[in-house]
Amino acid sequence: MSDSRQNYRLGDMTAAIFAQAAAANPVVLLPLGSHEDHGPHLPMGDYLLAEQLAVRIAQAATDKGVVTFAAPCLPFGVADYFGATPGGLALSPASFRAVLAEVLASLLGHGLSNIVILNGHGGNVPVIHEVTLEIRRTRNIILPSFYLWKIARQLMEAQLGAGSQERFGHGAEPLLSLTKALRGAFVQPGEVLAHGGETMLGLPVSGFGTLDFHGLAIDAPVEFDQVPLAATQAAWPLASAELGAQTAESLISAAAQFVVHFGRLPRGAAGCVV
């Protein structure tokens, strides 16, 4: 299965070819992403990064002896802070929950119970937990979720060392260098201005959904166009395709190792991890 001609995308395979491969109950990766504003410098479709990484993770895990395929990426994430910015395409939490539950039910219905979710959007996290918890309770099947950007941040922080925390955030690292490495043609040149000074209720906007009240974080319906871009401004002059490529390789390696661990766990009578 490590032949360079091997297909790792379900979308590239005929149903008959995949039915033959599926008889061994391979691991199936389900990438999730978003289509949202990342600032004036980055493309909106970070789901394309998740999809690209999923294929490379599938290949790396297969090369290690655990046959793995990447399902098509769900490009629309849970709507959170981006309603005010143009071009964003998102689902309500209820809609995303229904779509995710039905996609997973479809895979499970085909007897594909070894599923790893590769999540590429923070707003998806609580809904993924709800859906997978229900599957565990009703079917006694455990479906783990590997949060790509959270783990990429951990790997990049370890590489950069102390004092790098100000470079991390939405539109900043780790997605900035990852995009330069994997989709560099779509990164817009120029300076990124750290806009600020936005207020709500007479208080300064301090972050996603928060206002600053004498040093205390007050939750409020703040959207992305009002959030300061300090992290992006700090990351912009230091980000690079080289850093992104190194992080991508570390991320692929870590994810593939997890997939191999998951794929080799003892299975129950139904062939799934319980």
CSV table of C-alpha atoms in Angstrom, one decimal:
chain,number,residue,atom,x,y,z
A,1,MET,CA,0.0,0.0,0.0
A,2,SER,CA,3.0,2.3,0.1
A,3,ASP,CA,3.3,2.5,-3.7
A,4,SER,CA,3.6,6.1,-4.8
A,5,ARG,CA,0.7,5.5,-7.3
A,6,GLN,CA,-1.6,4.6,-4.4
A,7,ASN,CA,-4.7,6.8,-4.0
A,8,TYR,CA,-5.3,8.1,-0.5
A,9,ARG,CA,-8.3,10.3,-1.2
A,10,LEU,CA,-11.7,8.6,-1.2
A,11,GLY,CA,-12.8,11.1,-3.9
A,12,ASP,CA,-10.2,9.8,-6.3
A,13,MET,CA,-11.3,6.2,-6.0
A,14,THR,CA,-14.2,4.3,-7.6
A,15,ALA,CA,-16.7,2.7,-5.3
A,16,ALA,CA,-15.6,-0.8,-6.4
A,17,ILE,CA,-11.9,-0.1,-5.7
A,18,PHE,CA,-12.7,1.4,-2.3
A,19,ALA,CA,-15.1,-1.5,-1.4
A,20,GLN,CA,-12.2,-3.9,-1.8
A,21,ALA,CA,-9.9,-1.7,0.3
A,22,ALA,CA,-12.6,-1.2,3.0
A,23,ALA,CA,-12.9,-4.9,3.6
A,24,ALA,CA,-9.9,-4.6,6.0
A,25,ASN,CA,-11.6,-1.7,7.9
A,26,PRO,CA,-8.9,0.9,7.3
A,27,VAL,CA,-8.6,4.1,9.2
A,28,VAL,CA,-10.5,7.0,7.6
A,29,LEU,CA,-9.5,10.6,8.2
A,30,LEU,CA,-12.3,13.1,8.1
A,31,PRO,CA,-10.8,16.6,7.7
A,32,LEU,CA,-12.9,19.6,8.8
A,33,GLY,CA,-12.0,23.3,8.2
A,34,SER,CA,-13.5,26.7,7.7
A,35,HIS,CA,-14.0,29.4,5.1
A,36,GLU,CA,-13.5,32.6,7.0
A,37,ASP,CA,-11.6,35.9,7.3
A,38,HIS,CA,-8.0,35.5,8.4
A,39,GLY,CA,-7.1,39.1,7.8
A,40,PRO,CA,-6.0,41.0,4.7
A,41,HIS,CA,-3.0,38.8,4.1
A,42,LEU,CA,-4.3,35.2,4.1
A,43,PRO,CA,-6.8,33.3,2.0
A,44,MET,CA,-10.1,32.4,3.6
A,45,GLY,CA,-10.1,28.7,2.8
A,46,ASP,CA,-8.0,27.1,5.6
A,47,TYR,CA,-10.0,24.0,4.9
A,48,LEU,CA,-7.7,23.5,1.9
A,49,LEU,CA,-4.8,23.2,4.3
A,50,ALA,CA,-6.6,20.7,6.3
A,51,GLU,CA,-7.5,18.7,3.2
A,52,GLN,CA,-3.9,18.8,2.0
A,53,LEU,CA,-2.5,17.7,5.3
A,54,ALA,CA,-5.0,14.9,5.6
A,55,VAL,CA,-3.8,13.3,2.4
A,56,ARG,CA,-0.2,13.5,3.5
A,57,ILE,CA,-1.0,12.1,7.0
A,58,ALA,CA,-2.9,9.2,5.3
A,59,GLN,CA,0.1,8.4,3.2
A,60,ALA,CA,2.5,8.6,6.1
A,61,ALA,CA,0.3,6.3,8.3
A,62,THR,CA,0.0,3.8,5.4
A,63,ASP,CA,3.7,3.8,4.9
A,64,LYS,CA,4.0,2.9,8.6
A,65,GLY,CA,1.7,-0.1,8.1
A,66,VAL,CA,-1.7,1.2,9.0
A,67,VAL,CA,-3.8,1.5,5.8
A,68,THR,CA,-5.4,5.0,5.9
A,69,PHE,CA,-7.6,7.1,3.6
A,70,ALA,CA,-8.7,10.7,3.6
A,71,ALA,CA,-12.4,11.5,3.2
A,72,PRO,CA,-13.4,14.7,1.5
A,73,CYS,CA,-13.0,17.8,3.7
A,74,LEU,CA,-16.1,19.5,5.1
A,75,PRO,CA,-15.2,23.2,4.1
A,76,PHE,CA,-17.8,25.0,6.3
A,77,GLY,CA,-17.2,25.3,10.0
A,78,VAL,CA,-19.3,26.5,12.9
A,79,ALA,CA,-20.1,30.2,12.6
A,80,ASP,CA,-18.6,32.2,15.4
A,81,TYR,CA,-16.9,35.6,15.1
A,82,PHE,CA,-16.9,36.3,11.3
A,83,GLY,CA,-20.4,37.3,10.4
A,84,ALA,CA,-19.4,40.9,9.7
A,85,THR,CA,-16.6,40.2,7.2
A,86,PRO,CA,-17.2,39.5,3.5
A,87,GLY,CA,-16.8,36.1,1.9
A,88,GLY,CA,-17.2,34.0,5.0
A,89,LEU,CA,-19.3,30.8,4.6
A,90,ALA,CA,-20.3,29.0,7.8
A,91,LEU,CA,-23.0,26.8,9.3
A,92,SER,CA,-24.9,27.4,12.5
A,93,PRO,CA,-23.9,25.0,15.4
A,94,ALA,CA,-27.2,23.1,14.8
A,95,SER,CA,-26.6,22.7,11.1
A,96,PHE,CA,-22.9,21.7,11.6
A,97,ARG,CA,-23.9,19.2,14.2
A,98,ALA,CA,-26.5,17.6,11.9
A,99,VAL,CA,-24.0,17.4,8.9
A,100,LEU,CA,-21.2,16.0,11.0
A,101,ALA,CA,-23.5,13.4,12.6
A,102,GLU,CA,-24.8,12.3,9.3
A,103,VAL,CA,-21.4,12.1,7.6
A,104,LEU,CA,-20.1,10.0,10.5
A,105,ALA,CA,-23.3,7.9,10.4
A,106,SER,CA,-22.7,7.3,6.7
A,107,LEU,CA,-19.2,6.1,7.3
A,108,LEU,CA,-20.2,3.9,10.2
A,109,GLY,CA,-23.1,2.5,8.1
A,110,HIS,CA,-20.5,1.3,5.5
A,111,GLY,CA,-18.7,-0.5,8.3
A,112,LEU,CA,-15.9,2.1,8.5
A,113,SER,CA,-15.6,2.4,12.2
A,114,ASN,CA,-12.0,3.4,12.5
A,115,ILE,CA,-12.4,7.2,12.0
A,116,VAL,CA,-10.1,10.0,13.1
A,117,ILE,CA,-11.4,13.5,12.8
A,118,LEU,CA,-8.8,16.1,11.7
A,119,ASN,CA,-10.3,19.4,12.9
A,120,GLY,CA,-9.1,22.7,11.5
A,121,HIS,CA,-11.5,25.2,13.1
A,122,GLY,CA,-11.8,26.2,16.8
A,123,GLY,CA,-15.5,26.8,16.6
A,124,ASN,CA,-16.1,23.2,15.7
A,125,VAL,CA,-14.6,21.8,18.9
A,126,PRO,CA,-17.6,21.8,21.2
A,127,VAL,CA,-19.9,20.4,18.5
A,128,ILE,CA,-17.4,17.6,17.6
A,129,HIS,CA,-17.4,16.7,21.3
A,130,GLU,CA,-21.2,16.6,21.4
A,131,VAL,CA,-21.5,14.4,18.3
A,132,THR,CA,-18.7,12.0,19.2
A,133,LEU,CA,-20.0,11.7,22.8
A,134,GLU,CA,-23.4,10.7,21.5
A,135,ILE,CA,-21.8,8.1,19.3
A,136,ARG,CA,-19.9,6.7,22.2
A,137,ARG,CA,-23.1,6.5,24.3
A,138,THR,CA,-25.3,5.1,21.7
A,139,ARG,CA,-22.9,2.9,19.7
A,140,ASN,CA,-20.1,2.3,22.1
A,141,ILE,CA,-17.6,3.5,19.5
A,142,ILE,CA,-14.8,6.1,20.3
A,143,LEU,CA,-14.0,8.5,17.5
A,144,PRO,CA,-11.0,10.8,18.4
A,145,SER,CA,-10.4,14.3,17.1
A,146,PHE,CA,-7.0,15.6,16.3
A,147,TYR,CA,-7.1,19.4,16.4
A,148,LEU,CA,-4.6,20.4,13.6
A,149,TRP,CA,-3.9,24.0,14.4
A,150,LYS,CA,-3.8,23.6,18.2
A,151,ILE,CA,-1.2,20.8,17.9
A,152,ALA,CA,0.7,22.8,15.2
A,153,ARG,CA,0.9,25.7,17.7
A,154,GLN,CA,2.3,23.4,20.3
A,155,LEU,CA,4.9,22.0,17.9
A,156,MET,CA,5.9,25.5,16.6
A,157,GLU,CA,6.1,27.0,20.1
A,158,ALA,CA,8.4,24.1,21.1
A,159,GLN,CA,10.6,24.9,18.1
A,160,LEU,CA,10.7,28.7,18.6
A,161,GLY,CA,11.2,28.6,22.3
A,162,ALA,CA,10.3,31.0,25.1
A,163,GLY,CA,9.2,34.5,24.1
A,164,SER,CA,7.3,33.6,21.0
A,165,GLN,CA,3.8,33.5,22.4
A,166,GLU,CA,2.9,37.0,21.1
A,167,ARG,CA,3.2,35.6,17.5
A,168,PHE,CA,0.3,33.2,17.9
A,169,GLY,CA,-3.3,34.0,17.2
A,170,HIS,CA,-6.0,34.2,14.5
A,171,GLY,CA,-4.4,35.2,11.2
A,172,ALA,CA,-0.9,34.9,12.8
A,173,GLU,CA,1.0,31.7,13.7
A,174,PRO,CA,0.8,28.9,13.2
A,175,LEU,CA,-1.5,29.3,10.2
A,176,LEU,CA,0.6,32.2,8.7
A,177,SER,CA,3.8,30.2,8.2
A,178,LEU,CA,1.8,27.0,7.3
A,179,THR,CA,0.0,28.9,4.6
A,180,LYS,CA,3.3,30.4,3.3
A,181,ALA,CA,4.7,26.8,3.0
A,182,LEU,CA,1.6,25.0,1.6
A,183,ARG,CA,-0.3,27.7,-0.3
A,184,GLY,CA,2.2,30.5,-0.6
A,185,ALA,CA,0.9,31.9,-3.9
A,186,PHE,CA,-2.2,33.1,-2.1
A,187,VAL,CA,-0.5,35.1,0.7
A,188,GLN,CA,-0.8,38.8,0.1
A,189,PRO,CA,2.4,40.9,0.3
A,190,GLY,CA,2.7,44.1,2.3
A,191,GLU,CA,2.4,45.2,5.9
A,192,VAL,CA,-0.3,44.0,8.2
A,193,LEU,CA,-1.6,46.8,10.4
A,194,ALA,CA,-2.7,46.1,13.9
A,195,HIS,CA,-5.9,48.0,13.9
A,196,GLY,CA,-7.2,48.9,17.3
A,197,GLY,CA,-9.2,51.4,19.3
A,198,GLU,CA,-12.5,49.7,18.7
A,199,THR,CA,-15.0,50.0,21.5
A,200,MET,CA,-18.3,48.6,22.6
A,201,LEU,CA,-20.4,49.7,25.6
A,202,GLY,CA,-17.8,52.4,26.1
A,203,LEU,CA,-15.1,49.7,26.7
A,204,PRO,CA,-12.1,48.7,24.5
A,205,VAL,CA,-12.4,45.5,22.5
A,206,SER,CA,-9.7,43.2,23.8
A,207,GLY,CA,-10.2,40.0,21.8
A,208,PHE,CA,-12.6,37.6,20.3
A,209,GLY,CA,-15.9,38.2,22.1
A,210,THR,CA,-14.3,40.2,24.9
A,211,LEU,CA,-14.2,43.7,26.3
A,212,ASP,CA,-11.7,45.1,28.8
A,213,PHE,CA,-13.2,46.4,32.0
A,214,HIS,CA,-10.4,47.5,34.2
A,215,GLY,CA,-8.3,44.5,33.3
A,216,LEU,CA,-11.3,42.1,33.5
A,217,ALA,CA,-12.5,40.2,30.4
A,218,ILE,CA,-16.2,40.8,29.8
A,219,ASP,CA,-17.9,38.6,27.2
A,220,ALA,CA,-19.8,40.5,24.5
A,221,PRO,CA,-20.9,39.9,20.8
A,222,VAL,CA,-17.7,41.2,19.3
A,223,GLU,CA,-16.8,40.1,15.7
A,224,PHE,CA,-13.5,39.8,13.9
A,225,ASP,CA,-13.6,43.2,12.2
A,226,GLN,CA,-13.3,44.8,15.7
A,227,VAL,CA,-10.6,42.6,17.2
A,228,PRO,CA,-7.0,44.0,17.5
A,229,LEU,CA,-4.5,42.3,15.1
A,230,ALA,CA,-1.5,42.6,17.5
A,231,ALA,CA,-0.5,38.9,17.1
A,232,THR,CA,-0.6,39.2,13.3
A,233,GLN,CA,1.6,42.2,13.3
A,234,ALA,CA,4.1,40.5,15.6
A,235,ALA,CA,4.1,37.3,13.5
A,236,TRP,CA,4.2,39.0,10.0
A,237,PRO,CA,7.9,39.9,9.7
A,238,LEU,CA,9.1,36.7,11.3
A,239,ALA,CA,6.8,34.1,9.5
A,240,SER,CA,8.3,32.1,6.7
A,241,ALA,CA,7.7,29.2,4.4
A,242,GLU,CA,10.7,27.4,5.9
A,243,LEU,CA,9.1,27.6,9.4
A,244,GLY,CA,5.8,26.5,8.0
A,245,ALA,CA,7.3,23.5,6.1
A,246,GLN,CA,9.1,22.4,9.3
A,247,THR,CA,6.0,22.6,11.3
A,248,ALA,CA,3.9,20.8,8.6
A,249,GLU,CA,6.4,17.9,8.6
A,250,SER,CA,6.3,17.7,12.4
A,251,LEU,CA,2.5,17.9,12.4
A,252,ILE,CA,2.2,15.2,9.7
A,253,SER,CA,4.6,13.0,11.6
A,254,ALA,CA,2.7,13.4,14.9
A,255,ALA,CA,-0.7,12.9,13.4
A,256,ALA,CA,0.6,9.8,11.5
A,257,GLN,CA,2.0,8.4,14.7
A,258,PHE,CA,-1.4,8.9,16.4
A,259,VAL,CA,-3.2,7.3,13.5
A,260,VAL,CA,-0.9,4.3,13.7
A,261,HIS,CA,-1.5,4.0,17.5
A,262,PHE,CA,-5.2,4.3,17.0
A,263,GLY,CA,-5.2,1.8,14.1
A,264,ARG,CA,-3.3,-0.8,16.1
A,265,LEU,CA,-5.5,-0.7,19.2
A,266,PRO,CA,-7.5,-3.9,20.0
A,267,ARG,CA,-10.9,-3.9,18.3
A,268,GLY,CA,-14.1,-5.2,19.8
A,269,ALA,CA,-16.4,-7.7,18.2
A,270,ALA,CA,-17.7,-5.2,15.7
A,271,GLY,CA,-14.2,-4.3,14.7
A,272,CYS,CA,-14.1,-0.9,16.3
A,273,VAL,CA,-12.3,0.7,19.2
A,274,VAL,CA,-14.5,0.8,22.3
